């Protein structure tokens, strides 16, 4: 691996652009290749076997783009398929977002982890939180499958968003910390904050994942030179109408022209 190579980031869809945004901020000189498997999103309601297959195809595509490291910017993949991905592609550093998400939760006493069904059912967050903070931390987990379509539709605030948030969160005791265990959910931060009247701390894994990546690149002499201008190349398996608008929402700035890819074994 050399420092000139790009970083690969993938997600089931465009939610992982929230992680790409954090990586761009933390590592402004890096070239980033982002893949969103928009033709098959969401992964969160699928079986672990299917998620494994999709994740391997996603990683193989990024490897074909000569990346020096990969971030699985999808909690569903990180929770169910990260180890098998690392075993399948041992030549490359592949990191996920669960461990950084658990790091970001430091200081919590009663935490509610929100995620897709696959992420919550995997138990990966409970394991990562227990490893760090022991038995004294009270952990509540809640799958919120309607959050992804809500975010994809751009319904980020207002009565519908509040009603969906209430649908899930009124059934759980009020936590002091909410961990957003899905890369789509950071766009709902304001609405969740409103639901709790600002009384609950809301954390996600994007910044921690970017820091983790920076540490790996620094420790392995793989940081891009400061003379480089960072760049973002965007690929997706489906480019439907509204793609650019949605991608811009997740990235927080205008997105480049996307390339269309077909993902196969
Ligand atoms: N971005 C995905 C995640 O972080 C959620 C969407 C999906 O279910 O694929 O889990």
Short mmCIF file of C-alpha atoms and ligand atoms in Angstrom, two decimals:
data_model
loop_
_atom_site.label_atom_id
_atom_site.label_comp_id
_atom_site.label_asym_id
_atom_site.label_seq_id
_atom_site.Cartn_x
_atom_site.Cartn_y
_atom_site.Cartn_z
CA UNK A 1 0.00 0.00 0.00
CA UNK A 2 1.14 3.56 -0.65
CA UNK A 3 0.01 6.90 0.70
CA UNK A 4 -1.13 8.03 -2.78
CA UNK A 5 -3.88 5.45 -3.02
CA UNK A 6 -7.45 6.46 -2.22
CA UNK A 7 -9.54 5.45 0.78
CA UNK A 8 -12.60 3.32 0.04
CA UNK A 9 -15.85 3.90 1.90
CA UNK A 10 -19.04 1.95 1.29
CA UNK A 11 -22.57 1.72 2.58
CA UNK A 12 -25.75 -0.03 1.57
CA UNK A 13 -26.84 3.34 0.23
CA UNK A 14 -26.05 6.99 0.72
CA UNK A 15 -26.16 7.12 4.55
CA UNK A 16 -22.44 6.35 4.68
CA UNK A 17 -21.83 9.78 3.15
CA UNK A 18 -22.26 11.07 6.73
CA UNK A 19 -19.07 9.12 7.50
CA UNK A 20 -17.41 10.29 4.27
CA UNK A 21 -18.14 13.88 5.34
CA UNK A 22 -16.40 13.28 8.68
CA UNK A 23 -13.43 11.64 6.92
CA UNK A 24 -13.13 14.60 4.52
CA UNK A 25 -13.12 17.00 7.44
CA UNK A 26 -10.53 15.03 9.41
CA UNK A 27 -8.40 13.99 6.41
CA UNK A 28 -8.78 16.79 3.84
CA UNK A 29 -5.86 15.66 1.65
CA UNK A 30 -7.16 12.16 1.00
CA UNK A 31 -8.76 10.87 -2.18
CA UNK A 32 -11.98 9.07 -1.32
CA UNK A 33 -13.85 6.53 -3.42
CA UNK A 34 -17.38 6.08 -2.11
CA UNK A 35 -19.70 3.26 -3.11
CA UNK A 36 -23.39 3.21 -2.23
CA UNK A 37 -25.25 0.03 -3.10
CA UNK A 38 -28.37 2.05 -3.84
CA UNK A 39 -29.89 -0.70 -5.99
CA UNK A 40 -30.17 -3.00 -2.96
CA UNK A 41 -30.60 -0.63 -0.01
CA UNK A 42 -31.73 -1.27 2.70
CA UNK A 43 -29.58 -4.12 4.01
CA UNK A 44 -31.02 -3.77 7.50
CA UNK A 45 -33.94 -6.16 7.04
CA UNK A 46 -31.95 -8.88 5.23
CA UNK A 47 -30.41 -12.12 6.50
CA UNK A 48 -26.78 -12.19 7.65
CA UNK A 49 -25.91 -14.46 4.65
CA UNK A 50 -27.21 -11.94 2.13
CA UNK A 51 -25.50 -9.05 3.92
CA UNK A 52 -22.18 -11.02 3.79
CA UNK A 53 -22.50 -11.55 0.04
CA UNK A 54 -23.38 -7.91 -0.66
CA UNK A 55 -20.59 -6.61 1.60
CA UNK A 56 -18.00 -8.78 -0.14
CA UNK A 57 -19.11 -7.45 -3.53
CA UNK A 58 -18.96 -3.86 -2.24
CA UNK A 59 -15.43 -4.35 -0.86
CA UNK A 60 -14.28 -6.11 -4.06
CA UNK A 61 -15.44 -3.13 -6.11
CA UNK A 62 -13.45 -0.72 -3.95
CA UNK A 63 -10.39 -2.97 -4.12
CA UNK A 64 -10.67 -2.82 -7.92
CA UNK A 65 -10.28 0.96 -7.48
CA UNK A 66 -6.92 0.35 -5.78
CA UNK A 67 -7.85 1.63 -2.31
CA UNK A 68 -5.38 1.52 0.59
CA UNK A 69 -8.00 0.97 3.30
CA UNK A 70 -11.75 0.47 3.50
CA UNK A 71 -14.34 1.79 5.93
CA UNK A 72 -17.60 -0.14 6.04
CA UNK A 73 -19.70 2.97 6.74
CA UNK A 74 -22.76 0.86 7.36
CA UNK A 75 -23.71 -0.32 10.81
CA UNK A 76 -25.61 -3.28 9.39
CA UNK A 77 -22.49 -4.55 7.59
CA UNK A 78 -20.19 -3.68 10.50
CA UNK A 79 -22.44 -5.56 12.92
CA UNK A 80 -22.95 -8.71 10.90
CA UNK A 81 -20.16 -9.12 8.35
CA UNK A 82 -17.03 -7.21 9.39
CA UNK A 83 -15.07 -10.23 10.62
CA UNK A 84 -15.90 -12.28 7.55
CA UNK A 85 -14.92 -9.33 5.32
CA UNK A 86 -11.59 -8.99 7.11
CA UNK A 87 -10.98 -12.73 6.67
CA UNK A 88 -11.98 -12.60 3.02
CA UNK A 89 -9.66 -9.66 2.20
CA UNK A 90 -6.74 -10.09 4.65
CA UNK A 91 -4.40 -7.92 2.54
CA UNK A 92 -6.32 -4.75 3.35
CA UNK A 93 -7.27 -2.80 6.48
CA UNK A 94 -11.07 -2.88 6.75
CA UNK A 95 -12.72 -1.07 9.63
CA UNK A 96 -16.32 -0.64 10.64
CA UNK A 97 -18.40 1.85 12.60
CA UNK A 98 -19.54 -0.16 15.64
CA UNK A 99 -16.35 0.12 17.70
CA UNK A 100 -15.99 3.88 17.00
CA UNK A 101 -19.68 4.31 17.86
CA UNK A 102 -19.15 2.56 21.19
CA UNK A 103 -16.11 4.79 21.86
CA UNK A 104 -18.23 7.88 21.19
CA UNK A 105 -20.62 6.82 23.96
CA UNK A 106 -18.09 7.30 26.79
CA UNK A 107 -19.68 8.85 29.84
CA UNK A 108 -23.16 7.38 29.33
CA UNK A 109 -25.00 5.76 32.26
CA UNK A 110 -28.20 4.76 30.51
CA UNK A 111 -27.80 4.48 26.77
CA UNK A 112 -30.33 3.76 24.05
CA UNK A 113 -28.82 2.27 20.91
CA UNK A 114 -31.00 2.80 17.82
CA UNK A 115 -30.35 0.86 14.63
CA UNK A 116 -31.71 -1.35 11.90
CA UNK A 117 -33.15 -4.77 12.77
CA UNK A 118 -30.00 -6.58 11.61
CA UNK A 119 -27.74 -4.31 13.67
CA UNK A 120 -29.82 -4.59 16.82
CA UNK A 121 -30.37 -8.35 16.44
CA UNK A 122 -26.64 -8.95 16.01
CA UNK A 123 -25.97 -7.76 19.58
CA UNK A 124 -22.75 -6.13 18.30
CA UNK A 125 -23.31 -2.81 20.08
CA UNK A 126 -24.14 -4.43 23.41
CA UNK A 127 -20.93 -6.47 23.16
CA UNK A 128 -18.80 -3.44 22.23
CA UNK A 129 -20.36 -1.29 24.98
CA UNK A 130 -20.00 -4.00 27.65
CA UNK A 131 -16.34 -4.53 26.70
CA UNK A 132 -15.67 -0.85 27.28
CA UNK A 133 -17.95 0.18 30.11
CA UNK A 134 -18.79 -3.05 31.96
CA UNK A 135 -22.04 -4.07 33.62
CA UNK A 136 -22.82 -0.73 35.25
CA UNK A 137 -23.95 0.82 31.99
CA UNK A 138 -27.68 0.39 31.41
CA UNK A 139 -28.20 -0.47 27.74
CA UNK A 140 -31.50 -0.25 25.90
CA UNK A 141 -31.61 -1.30 22.23
CA UNK A 142 -34.34 -0.41 19.77
CA UNK A 143 -34.64 -1.19 16.08
CA UNK A 144 -36.25 1.71 14.20
CA UNK A 145 -36.82 0.39 10.65
CA UNK A 146 -38.96 3.36 9.58
CA UNK A 147 -36.12 5.83 10.20
CA UNK A 148 -34.28 4.87 6.99
CA UNK A 149 -37.18 5.56 4.57
CA UNK A 150 -38.00 8.72 6.52
CA UNK A 151 -34.48 10.04 6.02
CA UNK A 152 -34.38 8.91 2.39
CA UNK A 153 -37.56 10.86 1.75
CA UNK A 154 -36.00 13.92 3.37
CA UNK A 155 -38.68 14.01 6.09
CA UNK A 156 -36.24 15.11 8.75
CA UNK A 157 -38.48 17.29 10.88
CA UNK A 158 -42.10 18.18 11.54
CA UNK A 159 -45.13 16.16 12.61
CA UNK A 160 -44.47 12.99 10.58
CA UNK A 161 -40.88 12.71 11.80
CA UNK A 162 -42.02 13.38 15.37
CA UNK A 163 -44.76 10.75 15.13
CA UNK A 164 -42.34 8.09 13.85
CA UNK A 165 -39.80 8.99 16.54
CA UNK A 166 -42.52 8.79 19.17
CA UNK A 167 -43.64 5.41 17.78
CA UNK A 168 -40.25 3.94 18.70
CA UNK A 169 -39.00 6.01 21.60
CA UNK A 170 -42.09 6.33 23.78
CA UNK A 171 -41.77 2.60 24.54
CA UNK A 172 -38.31 2.92 26.08
CA UNK A 173 -37.24 4.58 29.33
CA UNK A 174 -35.63 7.99 28.81
CA UNK A 175 -31.86 7.54 28.40
CA UNK A 176 -29.13 10.11 29.08
CA UNK A 177 -27.43 9.19 25.79
CA UNK A 178 -28.73 8.09 22.40
CA UNK A 179 -26.30 6.23 20.16
CA UNK A 180 -27.27 6.51 16.51
CA UNK A 181 -26.35 3.02 15.29
CA UNK A 182 -27.14 3.62 11.64
CA UNK A 183 -25.40 5.98 9.27
CA UNK A 184 -28.74 7.33 8.07
CA UNK A 185 -29.84 8.48 11.50
CA UNK A 186 -27.54 11.51 12.04
CA UNK A 187 -29.96 13.43 9.80
CA UNK A 188 -32.63 12.90 12.44
CA UNK A 189 -30.48 14.36 15.24
CA UNK A 190 -32.43 17.62 15.37
CA UNK A 191 -35.80 15.88 15.42
CA UNK A 192 -34.73 13.41 18.14
CA UNK A 193 -33.31 16.33 20.09
CA UNK A 194 -36.65 18.08 19.80
CA UNK A 195 -38.50 14.95 20.94
CA UNK A 196 -36.41 14.90 24.15
CA UNK A 197 -36.45 18.71 24.54
CA UNK A 198 -32.67 18.82 24.32
CA UNK A 199 -32.25 16.74 27.50
CA UNK A 200 -30.50 13.75 25.91
CA UNK A 201 -26.99 13.60 24.45
CA UNK A 202 -26.99 12.22 20.91
CA UNK A 203 -23.84 10.58 19.54
CA UNK A 204 -22.93 8.83 16.30
CA UNK A 205 -19.89 7.01 15.00
CA UNK A 206 -18.88 9.25 12.08
CA UNK A 207 -16.24 11.38 13.83
CA UNK A 208 -14.88 8.47 15.83
CA UNK A 209 -14.64 6.33 12.66
CA UNK A 210 -12.75 9.13 10.89
CA UNK A 211 -10.36 9.45 13.86
CA UNK A 212 -9.79 5.71 13.86
CA UNK A 213 -8.93 5.78 10.18
CA UNK A 214 -6.56 8.70 10.68
CA UNK A 215 -4.76 6.76 13.42
CA UNK A 216 -4.39 3.70 11.20
CA UNK A 217 -3.05 5.77 8.28
CA UNK A 218 -0.66 7.71 10.54
CA UNK A 219 0.66 4.58 12.28
CA UNK A 220 1.27 2.92 8.92
CA UNK A 221 2.77 5.88 7.07
CA UNK A 222 -0.15 5.95 4.69
CA UNK A 223 -1.38 9.51 5.20
CA UNK A 224 -1.70 11.45 1.93
CA UNK A 225 0.76 14.28 1.54
CA UNK A 226 -0.44 17.73 2.60
CA UNK A 227 0.32 18.93 -0.94
CA UNK A 228 -2.58 16.88 -2.23
CA UNK A 229 -6.04 18.25 -2.81
CA UNK A 230 -8.53 15.81 -1.43
CA UNK A 231 -11.19 14.46 -3.78
CA UNK A 232 -14.36 12.43 -3.71
CA UNK A 233 -15.42 9.96 -6.38
CA UNK A 234 -18.94 8.72 -6.02
CA UNK A 235 -20.26 5.37 -7.31
CA UNK A 236 -23.70 3.86 -6.92
CA UNK A 237 -25.43 0.70 -8.13
CA UNK A 238 -28.56 2.67 -9.00
CA UNK A 239 -28.94 6.31 -9.84
CA UNK A 240 -32.60 7.17 -9.56
CA UNK A 241 -34.20 10.59 -9.82
CA UNK A 242 -33.51 12.57 -6.66
CA UNK A 243 -30.12 10.87 -6.23
CA UNK A 244 -28.09 14.06 -6.18
CA UNK A 245 -30.46 15.80 -3.82
CA UNK A 246 -30.35 12.87 -1.40
CA UNK A 247 -26.57 12.48 -1.64
CA UNK A 248 -26.10 16.21 -1.03
CA UNK A 249 -28.26 15.97 2.07
CA UNK A 250 -26.07 13.21 3.52
CA UNK A 251 -22.72 14.73 2.53
CA UNK A 252 -23.67 18.24 3.59
CA UNK A 253 -22.18 19.77 0.41
CA UNK A 254 -22.70 19.41 -3.32
CA UNK A 255 -21.76 15.97 -4.69
CA UNK A 256 -19.75 15.12 -7.83
CA UNK A 257 -21.31 13.41 -10.85
CA UNK A 258 -21.87 9.78 -9.78
CA UNK A 259 -20.66 6.71 -11.70
CA UNK A 260 -22.99 3.75 -12.10
CA UNK A 261 -21.69 0.27 -11.20
CA UNK A 262 -23.01 -3.26 -11.41
CA UNK A 263 -22.05 -5.30 -8.38
CA UNK A 264 -21.42 -8.99 -8.88
CA UNK A 265 -19.29 -11.77 -7.38
N1 LIG B 1 -26.78 2.85 6.42
C1 LIG B 1 -27.29 1.60 6.93
C2 LIG B 1 -26.72 1.31 8.30
O1 LIG B 1 -25.90 2.07 8.82
C3 LIG B 1 -28.79 1.62 7.05
C4 LIG B 1 -29.55 1.31 5.84
C5 LIG B 1 -29.77 -0.16 5.61
O2 LIG B 1 -30.58 -0.79 6.29
O3 LIG B 1 -29.11 -0.63 4.73
O4 LIG B 1 -27.07 0.32 8.88
#
